Coordinates of C-alpha atoms in Angstrom, one line a residue:
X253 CA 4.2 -17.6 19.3
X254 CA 7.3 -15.7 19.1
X255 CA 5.7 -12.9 19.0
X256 CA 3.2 -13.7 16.1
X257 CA -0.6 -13.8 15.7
X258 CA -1.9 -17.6 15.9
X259 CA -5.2 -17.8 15.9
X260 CA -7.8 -17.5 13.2
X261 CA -11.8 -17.4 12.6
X262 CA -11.3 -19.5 9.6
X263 CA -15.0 -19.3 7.6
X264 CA -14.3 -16.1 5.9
X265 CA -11.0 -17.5 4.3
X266 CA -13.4 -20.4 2.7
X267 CA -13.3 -20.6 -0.8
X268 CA -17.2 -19.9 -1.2
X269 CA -16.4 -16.4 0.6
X270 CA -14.2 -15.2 -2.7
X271 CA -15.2 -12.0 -4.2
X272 CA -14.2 -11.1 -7.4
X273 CA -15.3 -8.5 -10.2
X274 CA -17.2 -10.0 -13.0
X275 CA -14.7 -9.3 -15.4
X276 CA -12.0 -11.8 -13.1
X277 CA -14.5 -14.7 -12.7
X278 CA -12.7 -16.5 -15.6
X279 CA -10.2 -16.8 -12.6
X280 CA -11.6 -18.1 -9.6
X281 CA -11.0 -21.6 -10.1
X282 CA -7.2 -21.2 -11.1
X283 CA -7.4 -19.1 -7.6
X284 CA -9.4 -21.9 -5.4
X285 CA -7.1 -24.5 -6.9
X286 CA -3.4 -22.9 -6.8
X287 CA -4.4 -21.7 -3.3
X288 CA -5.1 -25.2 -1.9
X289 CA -1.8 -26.4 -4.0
X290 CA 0.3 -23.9 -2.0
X291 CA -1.4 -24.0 1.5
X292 CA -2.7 -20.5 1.1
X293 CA -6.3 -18.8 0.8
X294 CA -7.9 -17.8 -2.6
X295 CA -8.7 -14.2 -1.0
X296 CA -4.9 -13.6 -0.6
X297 CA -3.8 -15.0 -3.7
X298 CA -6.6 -12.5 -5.1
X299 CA -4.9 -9.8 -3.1
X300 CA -1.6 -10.4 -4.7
X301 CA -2.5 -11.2 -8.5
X302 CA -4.8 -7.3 -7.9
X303 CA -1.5 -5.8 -6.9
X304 CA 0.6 -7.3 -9.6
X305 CA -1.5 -7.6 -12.5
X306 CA -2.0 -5.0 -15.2
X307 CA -5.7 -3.7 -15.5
X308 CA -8.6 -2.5 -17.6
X309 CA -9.8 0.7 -16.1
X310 CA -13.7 0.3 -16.6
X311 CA -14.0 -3.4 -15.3
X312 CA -10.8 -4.1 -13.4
X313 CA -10.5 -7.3 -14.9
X314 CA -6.8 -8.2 -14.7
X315 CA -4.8 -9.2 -18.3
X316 CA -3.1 -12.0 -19.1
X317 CA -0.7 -10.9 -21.7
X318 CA 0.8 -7.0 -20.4
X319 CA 4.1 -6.7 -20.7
X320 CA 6.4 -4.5 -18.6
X321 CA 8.0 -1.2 -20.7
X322 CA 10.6 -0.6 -17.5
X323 CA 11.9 -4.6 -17.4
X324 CA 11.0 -8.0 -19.1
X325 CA 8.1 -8.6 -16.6
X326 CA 5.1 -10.3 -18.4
X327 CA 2.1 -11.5 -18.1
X328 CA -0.8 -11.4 -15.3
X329 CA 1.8 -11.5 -12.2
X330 CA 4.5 -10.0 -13.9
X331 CA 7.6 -12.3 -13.7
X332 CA 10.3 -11.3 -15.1
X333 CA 12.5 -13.9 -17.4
X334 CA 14.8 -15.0 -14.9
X335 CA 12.1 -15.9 -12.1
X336 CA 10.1 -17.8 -14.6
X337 CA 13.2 -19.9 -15.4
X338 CA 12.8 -20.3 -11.8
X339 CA 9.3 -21.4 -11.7
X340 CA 10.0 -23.7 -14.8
X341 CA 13.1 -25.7 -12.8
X342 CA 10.9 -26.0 -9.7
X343 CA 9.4 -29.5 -9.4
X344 CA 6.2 -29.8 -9.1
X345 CA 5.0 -26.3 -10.6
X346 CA 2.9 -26.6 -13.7
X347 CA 5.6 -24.6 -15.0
X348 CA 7.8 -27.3 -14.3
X349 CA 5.4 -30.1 -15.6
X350 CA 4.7 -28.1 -19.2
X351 CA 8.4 -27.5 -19.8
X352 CA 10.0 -31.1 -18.6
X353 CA 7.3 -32.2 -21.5
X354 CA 7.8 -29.8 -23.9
X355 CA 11.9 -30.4 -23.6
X356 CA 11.6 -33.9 -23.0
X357 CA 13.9 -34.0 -19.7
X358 CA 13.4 -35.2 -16.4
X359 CA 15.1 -31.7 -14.5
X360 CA 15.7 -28.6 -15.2
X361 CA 18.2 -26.1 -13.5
X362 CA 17.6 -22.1 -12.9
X363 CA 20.8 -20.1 -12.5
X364 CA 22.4 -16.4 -13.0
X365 CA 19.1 -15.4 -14.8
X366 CA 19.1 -18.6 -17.3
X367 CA 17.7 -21.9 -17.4
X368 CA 19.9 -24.8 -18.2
X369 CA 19.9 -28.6 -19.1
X370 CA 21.6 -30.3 -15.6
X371 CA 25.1 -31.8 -15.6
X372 CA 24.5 -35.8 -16.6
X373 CA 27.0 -38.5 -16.5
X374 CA 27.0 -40.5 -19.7
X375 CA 29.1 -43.9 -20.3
X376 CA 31.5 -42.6 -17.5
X377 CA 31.7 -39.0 -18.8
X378 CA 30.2 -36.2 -16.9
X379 CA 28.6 -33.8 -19.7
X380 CA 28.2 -30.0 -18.3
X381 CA 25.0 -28.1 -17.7
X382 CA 24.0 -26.6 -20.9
X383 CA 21.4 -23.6 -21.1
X384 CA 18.3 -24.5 -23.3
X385 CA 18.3 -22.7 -26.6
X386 CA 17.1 -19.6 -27.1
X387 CA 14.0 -20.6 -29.4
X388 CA 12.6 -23.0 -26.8
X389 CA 13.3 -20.2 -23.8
X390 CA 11.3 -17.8 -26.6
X391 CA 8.3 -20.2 -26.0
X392 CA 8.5 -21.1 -22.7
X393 CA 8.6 -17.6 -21.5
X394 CA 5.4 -17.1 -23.7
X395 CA 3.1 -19.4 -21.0
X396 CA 3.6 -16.3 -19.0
X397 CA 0.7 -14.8 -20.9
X398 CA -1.1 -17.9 -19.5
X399 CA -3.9 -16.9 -16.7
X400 CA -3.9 -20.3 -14.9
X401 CA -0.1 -21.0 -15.0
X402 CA 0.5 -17.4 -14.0
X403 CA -1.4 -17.3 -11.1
X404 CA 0.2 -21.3 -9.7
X405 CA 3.6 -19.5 -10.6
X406 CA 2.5 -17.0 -8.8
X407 CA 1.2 -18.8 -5.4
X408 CA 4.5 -21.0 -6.1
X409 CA 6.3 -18.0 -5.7
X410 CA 4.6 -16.6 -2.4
X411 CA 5.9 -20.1 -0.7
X412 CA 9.2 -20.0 -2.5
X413 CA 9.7 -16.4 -0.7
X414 CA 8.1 -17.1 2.4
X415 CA 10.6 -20.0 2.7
X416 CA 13.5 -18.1 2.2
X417 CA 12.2 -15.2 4.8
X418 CA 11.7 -18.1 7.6
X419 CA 15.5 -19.0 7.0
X420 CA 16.9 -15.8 7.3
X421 CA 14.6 -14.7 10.1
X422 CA 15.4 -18.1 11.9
X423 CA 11.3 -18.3 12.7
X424 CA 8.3 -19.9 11.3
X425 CA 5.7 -17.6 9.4
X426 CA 3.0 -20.6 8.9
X427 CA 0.6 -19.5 12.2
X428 CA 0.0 -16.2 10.6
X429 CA -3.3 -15.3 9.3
X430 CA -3.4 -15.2 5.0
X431 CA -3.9 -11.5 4.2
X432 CA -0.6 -11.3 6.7
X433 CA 1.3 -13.4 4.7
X434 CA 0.3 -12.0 1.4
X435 CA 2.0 -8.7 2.7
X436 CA 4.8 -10.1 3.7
X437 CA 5.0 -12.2 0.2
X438 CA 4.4 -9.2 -1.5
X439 CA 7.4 -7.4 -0.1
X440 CA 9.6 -10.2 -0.4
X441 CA 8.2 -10.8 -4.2
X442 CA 9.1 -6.7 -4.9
X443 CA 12.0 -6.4 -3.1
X444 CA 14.0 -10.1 -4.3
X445 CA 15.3 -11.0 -0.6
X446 CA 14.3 -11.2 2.6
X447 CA 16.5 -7.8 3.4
X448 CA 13.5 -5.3 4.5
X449 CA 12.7 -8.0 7.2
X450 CA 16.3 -8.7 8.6
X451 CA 17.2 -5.2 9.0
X452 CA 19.9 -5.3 6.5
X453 CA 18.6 -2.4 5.0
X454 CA 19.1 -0.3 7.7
X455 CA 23.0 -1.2 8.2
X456 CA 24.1 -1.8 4.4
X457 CA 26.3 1.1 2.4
X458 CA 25.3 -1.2 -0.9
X459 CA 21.9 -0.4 -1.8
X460 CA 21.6 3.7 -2.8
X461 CA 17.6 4.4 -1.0
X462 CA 17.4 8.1 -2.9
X463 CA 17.8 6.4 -6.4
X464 CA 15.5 3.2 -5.2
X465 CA 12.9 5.3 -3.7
X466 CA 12.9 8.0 -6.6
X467 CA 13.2 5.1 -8.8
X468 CA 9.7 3.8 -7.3
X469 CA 7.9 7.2 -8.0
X470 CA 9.1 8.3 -10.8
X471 CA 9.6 11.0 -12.9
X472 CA 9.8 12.4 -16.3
X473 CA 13.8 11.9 -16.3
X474 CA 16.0 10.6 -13.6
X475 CA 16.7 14.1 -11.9
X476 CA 12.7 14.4 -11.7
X477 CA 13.1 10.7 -9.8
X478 CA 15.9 11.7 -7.5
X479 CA 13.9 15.6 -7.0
X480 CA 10.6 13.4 -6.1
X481 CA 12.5 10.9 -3.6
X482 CA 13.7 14.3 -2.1
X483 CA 10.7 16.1 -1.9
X484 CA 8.8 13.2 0.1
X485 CA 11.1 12.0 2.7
X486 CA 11.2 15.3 3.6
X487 CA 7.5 16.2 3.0
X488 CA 7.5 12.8 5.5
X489 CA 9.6 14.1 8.4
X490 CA 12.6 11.7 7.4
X491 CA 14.9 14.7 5.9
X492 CA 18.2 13.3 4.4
X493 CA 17.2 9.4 5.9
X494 CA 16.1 7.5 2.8
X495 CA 16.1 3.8 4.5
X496 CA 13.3 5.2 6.9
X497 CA 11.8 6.9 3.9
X498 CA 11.8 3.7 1.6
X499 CA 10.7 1.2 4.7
X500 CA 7.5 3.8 4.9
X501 CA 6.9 4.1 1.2
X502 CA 7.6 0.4 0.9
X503 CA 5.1 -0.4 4.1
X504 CA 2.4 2.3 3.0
X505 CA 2.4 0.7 -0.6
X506 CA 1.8 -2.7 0.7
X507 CA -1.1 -2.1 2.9
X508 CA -2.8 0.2 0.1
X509 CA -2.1 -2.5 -2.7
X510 CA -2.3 -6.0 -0.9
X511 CA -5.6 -6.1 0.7
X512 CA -7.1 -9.4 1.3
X513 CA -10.3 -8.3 2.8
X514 CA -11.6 -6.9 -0.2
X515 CA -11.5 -10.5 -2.1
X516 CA -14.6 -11.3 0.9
X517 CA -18.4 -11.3 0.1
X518 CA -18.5 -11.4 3.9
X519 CA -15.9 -10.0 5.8
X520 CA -17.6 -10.8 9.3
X521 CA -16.2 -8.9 11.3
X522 CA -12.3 -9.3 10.1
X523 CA -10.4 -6.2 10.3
X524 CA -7.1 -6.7 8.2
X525 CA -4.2 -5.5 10.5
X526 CA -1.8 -2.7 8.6
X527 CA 1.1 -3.6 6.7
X528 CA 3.1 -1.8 9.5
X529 CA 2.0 -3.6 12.3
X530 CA 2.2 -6.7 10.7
X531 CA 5.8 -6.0 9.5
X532 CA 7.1 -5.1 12.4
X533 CA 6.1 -8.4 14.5
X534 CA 7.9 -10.2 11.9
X535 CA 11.3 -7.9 12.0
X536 CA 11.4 -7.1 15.2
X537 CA 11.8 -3.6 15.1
X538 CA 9.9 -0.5 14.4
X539 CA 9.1 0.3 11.0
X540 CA 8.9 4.1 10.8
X541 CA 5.6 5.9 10.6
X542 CA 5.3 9.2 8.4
X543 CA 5.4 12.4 10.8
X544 CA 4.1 15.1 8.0
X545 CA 5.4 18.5 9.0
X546 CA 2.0 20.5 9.3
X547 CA 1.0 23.6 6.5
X548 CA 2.2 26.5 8.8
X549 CA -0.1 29.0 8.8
X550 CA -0.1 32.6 9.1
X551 CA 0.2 33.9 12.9
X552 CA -2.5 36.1 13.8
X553 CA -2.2 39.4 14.6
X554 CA -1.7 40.4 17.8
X555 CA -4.4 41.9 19.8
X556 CA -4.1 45.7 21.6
X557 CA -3.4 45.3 25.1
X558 CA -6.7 46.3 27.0
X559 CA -6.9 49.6 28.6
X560 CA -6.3 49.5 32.5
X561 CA -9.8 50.7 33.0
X562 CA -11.1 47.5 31.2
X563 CA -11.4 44.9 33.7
X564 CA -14.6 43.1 32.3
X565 CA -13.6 39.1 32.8
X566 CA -13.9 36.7 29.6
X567 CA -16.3 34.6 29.0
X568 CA -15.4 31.5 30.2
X569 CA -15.7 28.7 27.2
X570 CA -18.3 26.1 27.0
X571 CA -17.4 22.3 27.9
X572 CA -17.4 21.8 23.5
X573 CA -17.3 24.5 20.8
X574 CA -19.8 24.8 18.8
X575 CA -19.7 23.8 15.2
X576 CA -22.5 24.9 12.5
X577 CA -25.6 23.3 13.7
X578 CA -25.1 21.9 16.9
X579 CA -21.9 19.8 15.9
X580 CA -19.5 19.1 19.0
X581 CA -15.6 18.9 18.4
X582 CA -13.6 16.3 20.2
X583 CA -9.9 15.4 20.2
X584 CA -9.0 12.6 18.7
X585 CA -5.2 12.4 17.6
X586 CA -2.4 14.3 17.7
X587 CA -2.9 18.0 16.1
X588 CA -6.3 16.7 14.9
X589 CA -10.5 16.6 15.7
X590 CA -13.1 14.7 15.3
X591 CA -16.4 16.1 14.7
X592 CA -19.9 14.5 15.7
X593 CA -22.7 15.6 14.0
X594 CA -25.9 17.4 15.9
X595 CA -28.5 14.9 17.3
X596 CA -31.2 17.0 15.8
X597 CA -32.3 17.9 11.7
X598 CA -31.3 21.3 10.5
X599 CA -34.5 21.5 10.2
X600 CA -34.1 23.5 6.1
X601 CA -32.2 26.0 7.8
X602 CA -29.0 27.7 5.3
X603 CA -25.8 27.5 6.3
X604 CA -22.8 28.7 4.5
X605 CA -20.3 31.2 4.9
X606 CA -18.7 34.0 2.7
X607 CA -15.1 33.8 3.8
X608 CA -12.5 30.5 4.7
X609 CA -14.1 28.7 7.8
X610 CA -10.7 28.1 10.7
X611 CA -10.4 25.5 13.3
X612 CA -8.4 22.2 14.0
X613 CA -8.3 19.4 11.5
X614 CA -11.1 17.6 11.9
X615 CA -13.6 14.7 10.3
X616 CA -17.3 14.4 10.2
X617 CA -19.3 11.6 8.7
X618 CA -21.5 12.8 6.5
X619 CA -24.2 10.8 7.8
X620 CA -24.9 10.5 12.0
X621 CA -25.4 6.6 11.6
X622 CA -23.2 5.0 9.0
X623 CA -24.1 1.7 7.7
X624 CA -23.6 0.4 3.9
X625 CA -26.8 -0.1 2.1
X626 CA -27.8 -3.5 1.5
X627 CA -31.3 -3.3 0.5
X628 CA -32.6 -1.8 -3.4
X629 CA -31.3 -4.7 -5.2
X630 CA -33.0 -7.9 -6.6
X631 CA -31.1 -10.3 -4.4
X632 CA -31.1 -8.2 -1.2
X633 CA -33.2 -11.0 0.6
X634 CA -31.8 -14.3 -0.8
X635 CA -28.4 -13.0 -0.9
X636 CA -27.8 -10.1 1.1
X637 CA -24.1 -10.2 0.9
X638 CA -24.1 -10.4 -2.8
X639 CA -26.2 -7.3 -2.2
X640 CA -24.0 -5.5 0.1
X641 CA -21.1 -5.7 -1.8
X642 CA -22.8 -3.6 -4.7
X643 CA -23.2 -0.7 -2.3
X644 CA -19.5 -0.7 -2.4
X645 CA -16.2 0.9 -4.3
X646 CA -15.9 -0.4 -7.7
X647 CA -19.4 -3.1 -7.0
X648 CA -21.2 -3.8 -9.5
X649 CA -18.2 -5.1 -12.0
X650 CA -15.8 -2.0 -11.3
X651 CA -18.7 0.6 -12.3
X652 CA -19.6 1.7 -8.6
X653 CA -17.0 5.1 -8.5
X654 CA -18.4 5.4 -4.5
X655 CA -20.3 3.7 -1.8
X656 CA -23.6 3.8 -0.9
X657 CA -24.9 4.4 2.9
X658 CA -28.0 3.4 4.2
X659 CA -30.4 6.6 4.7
X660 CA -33.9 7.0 4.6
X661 CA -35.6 9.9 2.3
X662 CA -34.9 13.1 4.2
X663 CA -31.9 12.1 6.3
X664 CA -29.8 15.0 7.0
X665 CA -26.0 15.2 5.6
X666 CA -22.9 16.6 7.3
X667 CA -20.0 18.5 5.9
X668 CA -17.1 16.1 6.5
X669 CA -14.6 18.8 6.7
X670 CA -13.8 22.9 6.7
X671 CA -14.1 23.1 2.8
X672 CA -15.3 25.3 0.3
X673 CA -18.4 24.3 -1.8
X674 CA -17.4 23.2 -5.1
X675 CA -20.5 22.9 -7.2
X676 CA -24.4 22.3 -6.5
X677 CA -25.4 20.5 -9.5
X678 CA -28.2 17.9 -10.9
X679 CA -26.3 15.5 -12.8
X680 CA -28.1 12.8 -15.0
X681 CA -27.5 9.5 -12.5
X682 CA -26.3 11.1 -9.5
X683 CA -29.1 13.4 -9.1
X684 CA -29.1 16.6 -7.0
X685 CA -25.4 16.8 -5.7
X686 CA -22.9 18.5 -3.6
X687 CA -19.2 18.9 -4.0
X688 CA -17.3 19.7 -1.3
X689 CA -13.7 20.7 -2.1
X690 CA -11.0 20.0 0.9
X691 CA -7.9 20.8 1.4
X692 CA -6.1 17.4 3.0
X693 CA -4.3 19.4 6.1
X694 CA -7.8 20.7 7.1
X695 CA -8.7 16.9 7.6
X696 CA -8.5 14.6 10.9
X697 CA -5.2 12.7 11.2
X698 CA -6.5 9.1 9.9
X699 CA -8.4 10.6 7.5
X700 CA -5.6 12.6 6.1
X701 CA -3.0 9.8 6.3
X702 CA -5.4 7.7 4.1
X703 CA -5.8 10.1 1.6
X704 CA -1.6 10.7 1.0
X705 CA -1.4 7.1 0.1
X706 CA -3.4 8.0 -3.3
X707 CA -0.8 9.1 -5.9
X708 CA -3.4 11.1 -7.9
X709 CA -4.1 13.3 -5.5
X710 CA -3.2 17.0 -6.8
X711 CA -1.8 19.9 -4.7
X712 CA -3.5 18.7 -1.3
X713 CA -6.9 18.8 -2.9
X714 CA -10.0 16.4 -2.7
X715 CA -13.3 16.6 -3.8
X716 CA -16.5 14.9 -1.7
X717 CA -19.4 14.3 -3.6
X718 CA -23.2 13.4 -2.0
X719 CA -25.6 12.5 -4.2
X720 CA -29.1 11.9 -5.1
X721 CA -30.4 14.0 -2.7
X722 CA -34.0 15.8 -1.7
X723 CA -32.6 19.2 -0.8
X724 CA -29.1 20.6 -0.2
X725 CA -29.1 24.1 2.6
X726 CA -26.1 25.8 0.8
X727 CA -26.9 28.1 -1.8
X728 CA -24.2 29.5 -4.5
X729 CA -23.9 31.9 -7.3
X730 CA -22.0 31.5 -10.5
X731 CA -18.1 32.2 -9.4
X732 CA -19.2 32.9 -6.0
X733 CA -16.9 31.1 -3.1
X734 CA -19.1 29.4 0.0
X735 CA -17.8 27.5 2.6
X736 CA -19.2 25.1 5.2
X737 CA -17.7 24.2 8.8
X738 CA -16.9 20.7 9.3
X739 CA -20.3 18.6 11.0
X740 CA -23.0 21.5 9.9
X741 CA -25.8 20.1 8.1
X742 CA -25.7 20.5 4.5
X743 CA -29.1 18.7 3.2
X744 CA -31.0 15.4 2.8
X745 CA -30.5 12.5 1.6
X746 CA -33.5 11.6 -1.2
X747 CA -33.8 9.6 -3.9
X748 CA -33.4 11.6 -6.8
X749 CA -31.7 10.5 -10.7
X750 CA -31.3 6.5 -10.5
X751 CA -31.7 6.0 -7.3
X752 CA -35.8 6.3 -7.7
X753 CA -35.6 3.2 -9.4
X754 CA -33.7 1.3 -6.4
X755 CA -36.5 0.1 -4.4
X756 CA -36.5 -3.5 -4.3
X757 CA -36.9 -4.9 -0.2
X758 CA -34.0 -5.5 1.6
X759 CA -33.6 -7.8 4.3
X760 CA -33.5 -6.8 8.4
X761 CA -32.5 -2.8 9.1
X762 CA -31.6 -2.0 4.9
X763 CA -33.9 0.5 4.5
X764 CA -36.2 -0.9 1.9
X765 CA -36.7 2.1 -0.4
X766 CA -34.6 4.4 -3.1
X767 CA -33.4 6.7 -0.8
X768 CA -30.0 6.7 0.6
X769 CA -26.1 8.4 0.0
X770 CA -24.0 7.9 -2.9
X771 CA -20.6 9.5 -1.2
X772 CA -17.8 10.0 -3.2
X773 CA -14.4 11.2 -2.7
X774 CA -11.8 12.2 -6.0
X775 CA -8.9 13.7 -6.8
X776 CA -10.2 15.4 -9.5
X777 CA -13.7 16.9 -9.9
X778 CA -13.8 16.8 -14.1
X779 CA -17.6 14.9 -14.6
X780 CA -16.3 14.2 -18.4
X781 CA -16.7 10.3 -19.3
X782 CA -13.4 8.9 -18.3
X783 CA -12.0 12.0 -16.9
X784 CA -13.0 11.7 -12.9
X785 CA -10.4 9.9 -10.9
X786 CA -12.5 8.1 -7.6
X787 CA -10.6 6.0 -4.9
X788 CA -12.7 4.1 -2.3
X789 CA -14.0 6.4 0.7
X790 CA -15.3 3.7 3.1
X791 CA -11.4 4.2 5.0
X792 CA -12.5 7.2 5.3
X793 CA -15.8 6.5 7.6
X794 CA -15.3 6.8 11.5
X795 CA -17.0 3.9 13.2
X796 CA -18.8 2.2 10.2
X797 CA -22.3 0.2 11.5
X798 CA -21.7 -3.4 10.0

């Protein structure tokens, strides 16, 4: 309707479908109950506390009582003072309930950043608003730090937003799927108007995009800010165009940071839309896309022009080049390949080579069949989407730094990319393992675009990790550089350092044994306790098996 989405599978929106870390349990009924207050679902109100809240890095578990250094944002979604006045004057907020009790008035007003006693007529006289004293303000801002009224201020919020949106879009947002309007609220929450949505932005001399965009990533001092702004709408094919550059930074951020989907035990199918497509059936116009200028690359030399005498004809090419062992190389985006792995094991042969391996961009997985593992765990048969979900990023409460894919002992692995081999290691948990090390223009175009949304990544450069496995075909010398074409067979999976002890039955096609993939992919390849930097890889994965 009007160009919106309006229909639904509703089940995996159900409350019973939450997932949430163990250390953010404490929270699931303020969740299930603010969500059903404010005619939303728990998994988007999920998706929107993650995105706002500050966090414990081991556990993820969300805290009630940070407080902004940059602003006077506090507490587990952040509000700053004058939008918790806000929430305090709205009726019907629990907010609104605590402070009409605490102040012993039936209203309250929000104004200019301040909260005020309303104007009142008394014996004929009209006595003026008056704001409430500072002390009592002092305490009220303090129920910020308050899990359960932060998260209903929060949800109240999302509506309050929403509201304004439908006004100054002139259309109704209520037929649109949740984790849809969770991006949209999220925007609308960051931004403080409805203005990235209207197109205002793109017609307004007010707003200054270099300082907002370089005030958004940062930088040691405020030149840094403006040189970093600079350096990525340019790096992003915008040039001098900062409202382009800020409507993709601002659409890129959402869809990596408001992610409803992974609030679901059971997905079931749901693919959550992106934050760009999404966006622009609300606004009505395109939001721009990033167009990253390729790394040029050295032209090669020319070659002598043959002799007349010389008239032997080329050979003509085969209908797919070969790759390593057997791999075939397909187009599949612009400027980019994707590679499918040979049908057939490598059979123990080596592979490696002693100089850079060329060729397109390109992306294999790194197993033939991808599925994630659901069997190896105690409650793989009674519960086997509890199950699933620890094969994923951060399962397990936050501990899981990768995911795990189904494999059976001896299942050969494929080099994802062109990349150098970083290290061939046996590390205590992880077993035998291979680092790959990959520069980001040598990957696929989807694979690549995922990987410049993660701000830790360093100087184009990622590392993928496979581990516990029975045998890897590379070999490497101390300071000796090897590299591997992407899709050629690398090793076998096994079931080597914990995994030997993961061999409880799984249910239907989880294979019911230790063996299988722990795949990583970081920005940083340090193996020091609290010195690796992980972000999830399953985005990665080309036609995951559900």
């Amino acid at each position: 309707k009007g160009g919106l989405p309006t229909k639904l599978t509703a089940p995996i929106f159900t409350s019973e479908n939450l997932y949430l870390q163990k250390a953010n349990e404490k929270y699931r009924a303020y969740l299930v109950g603010a969500a059903k207050r404010y005619r939303l679902t728990p998994h988007a109100l999920a998706a929107m506390v993650n995105a706002e809240a500050a966090k414990v890095k081991k556990t993820g578990e969300w805290l009630e009582d940070s407080v902004s250094t940059k602003s006077t944002a506090a507490g587990l979604s952040q509000f700053v003072n004058g939008t918790w006045y806000a929430c305090l004057a709205a009726p019907g907020t629990q907010g609104n309930q605590a402070a009409l009790a605490y102040l012993k008035v039936e209203q309250l007003e929000a104004a200019s950043g301040m909260l005020f006693y309303p104007a009142s007529q008394d014996k004929g006289k009209t006595k003026l608003r008056r704001e409430v004293s500072a002390s009592d303000r002092e305490k009220m801002l303090a129920w910020r730090m308050g899990g359960e009224m932060s998260i209903d201020a929060l949800a109240w919020y999302m509506r309050y937003n929403l509201a304004i949106a439908e006004k100054a879009l002139k259309k109704s947002l209520d037929k649109l799927p949740p984790d849809e309007l969770a991006k949209i609220a999220y925007v609308l929450h960051h931004e403080g108007s409805a203005g990235y949505f209207t197109g205002e932005y793109r017609v307004t001399k007010k707003i200054d995009f270099l300082k907002r965009l370089g005030g958004q990533l940062g930088g040691k001092t405020k030149t840094d800010s403006i040189e970093n702004a600079e350096k990525f709408s340019e790096r992003h094919g915008f040039g001098e165009d900062y409202v382009s550059a800020y409507y993709y930074w601002l659409a890129n951020h959402t869809d990596t940071h408001v992610r409803a989907s992974e609030f679901m035990i059971d997905k079931g199918g749901f693919v959550e839309r992106s934050a760009f497509d999404v966006f622009e059936d609300v606004a009505g116009f395109k939001i721009p896309r990033s167009s990253l200028k390729p790394v040029e690359k050295p032209k090669p030399k020319e070659r002598p022009t043959p002799k007349a005498a010389d008239k032997t004809a080329p050979a003509k090419p085969t209908p797919a080049d070969k790759v390593g062992s057997g791999a075939v190389t397909t187009k599949s985006g612009p400027g980019a390949t994707h590679t499918s792995p040979p049908t057939a094991s490598a059979g123990g042969q080596e592979v490696g080579h002693d100089k850079p391996v060329g060729g397109a961009a390109a992306w294999c997985n790194p197993l033939a069949r991808c599925a994630i593992r659901v069997g190896g765990y105690k409650d793989s048969e009674d519960n086997p989407a509890s199950a699933r979900s620890k094969s994923l990023f951060k399962g397990r409460g936050g501990k899981h730094k990768g995911i795990d894919l189904q494999a059976a002992v001896g299942t050969p692995i494929y080099a994802v990319a062109n990349a150098e081999v970083f290290m061939i290691a046996s590390i205590p948990g992880y077993g035998k393992t291979l680092v790959l090390q990959v520069n980001i223009n040598d990957l696929a175009a989807k694979q690549k675009a995922y990987i410049q949304t993660i701000a830790d990544v360093k100087n184009d450069t990622v590392y993928f990790l496979y581990a516990h496995l029975s045998e890897v075909s590379v070999s490497k010398k101390s300071r000796q550089k090897v590299y591997v074409k992407c899709g050629e067979a690398v090793g076998k999976t096994g079931e080597t350092g914990w995994a030997k002890d993961m061999k409880e039955v799984g249910t239907g096609s989880a294979i019911k044994y230790g063996g299988h993939l722990h795949f990583e992919v970081r920005s940083s390849p340090n193996f020091a306790k609290g010195k690796g930097k992980f972000f999830d890889p399953l985005p990665l994965i080309d036609k995951l098996i559900s």
